[in-house]
Phi, psi and omega in degrees: 000143178228121167094175171049037173250096183254330176221161168326300188304314172305319187281319188293329169293317179306300197294327180296308185300327182281340161285349161277324197270330194259131175297325184277351185117229189260180175293163171277343191187151167242145172246122184285316180061243181304328179303323175298334178288304180294333178218081178319329176263031173300315187282326182280333173291307175312322189274349184094358187290324182231149184286175176286326175290330162298330181274353175265006194284122182279350174306306181306309182306321187290322174305322180298295182323296184305320165312296175311311182301306184300309175315297177307313184290327166300319183280338179264012177048056174066015173299068194304327177302324193276317169306333174282322186295323179295316179295334185287319182305303189307316185301336180292356179239331191265350173288332169304338167288358198231075184303329177262028191238042169295302195288327184276336171301312176300319182301319181287335184286335182277331197309125166251351161226177191301305196294309170296339172294306183292328173295328180288312181309311191281333172298311187303304175314308181301337176300319178257022183267000000 
């Protein structure tokens, strides 16, 4: 099965449906894709390596974010405009985990430099601490 797996409930729904639809049972594998961007702990959670409450830890998401920003900055040799554009794409998935962050998300989307971007991201992450 490919796609639309964002939560444990999505995964369970798909795997239950596959058991009903397939004569031989369940899918051999599922691909989470964008679900892993919105929740980098999703696979660890689904495989039982971490609990559901551990998966909700905002520090995990912050670590993922910072690692991606640092990696993009290095890969694109400090082209902060490109890094910001790429991170804005990623935030379109991650923001679902920050339900009260519409205003800071708009500020993040308007950011034209790394300072403004980081300030807006800090406010978003701070909304879940």
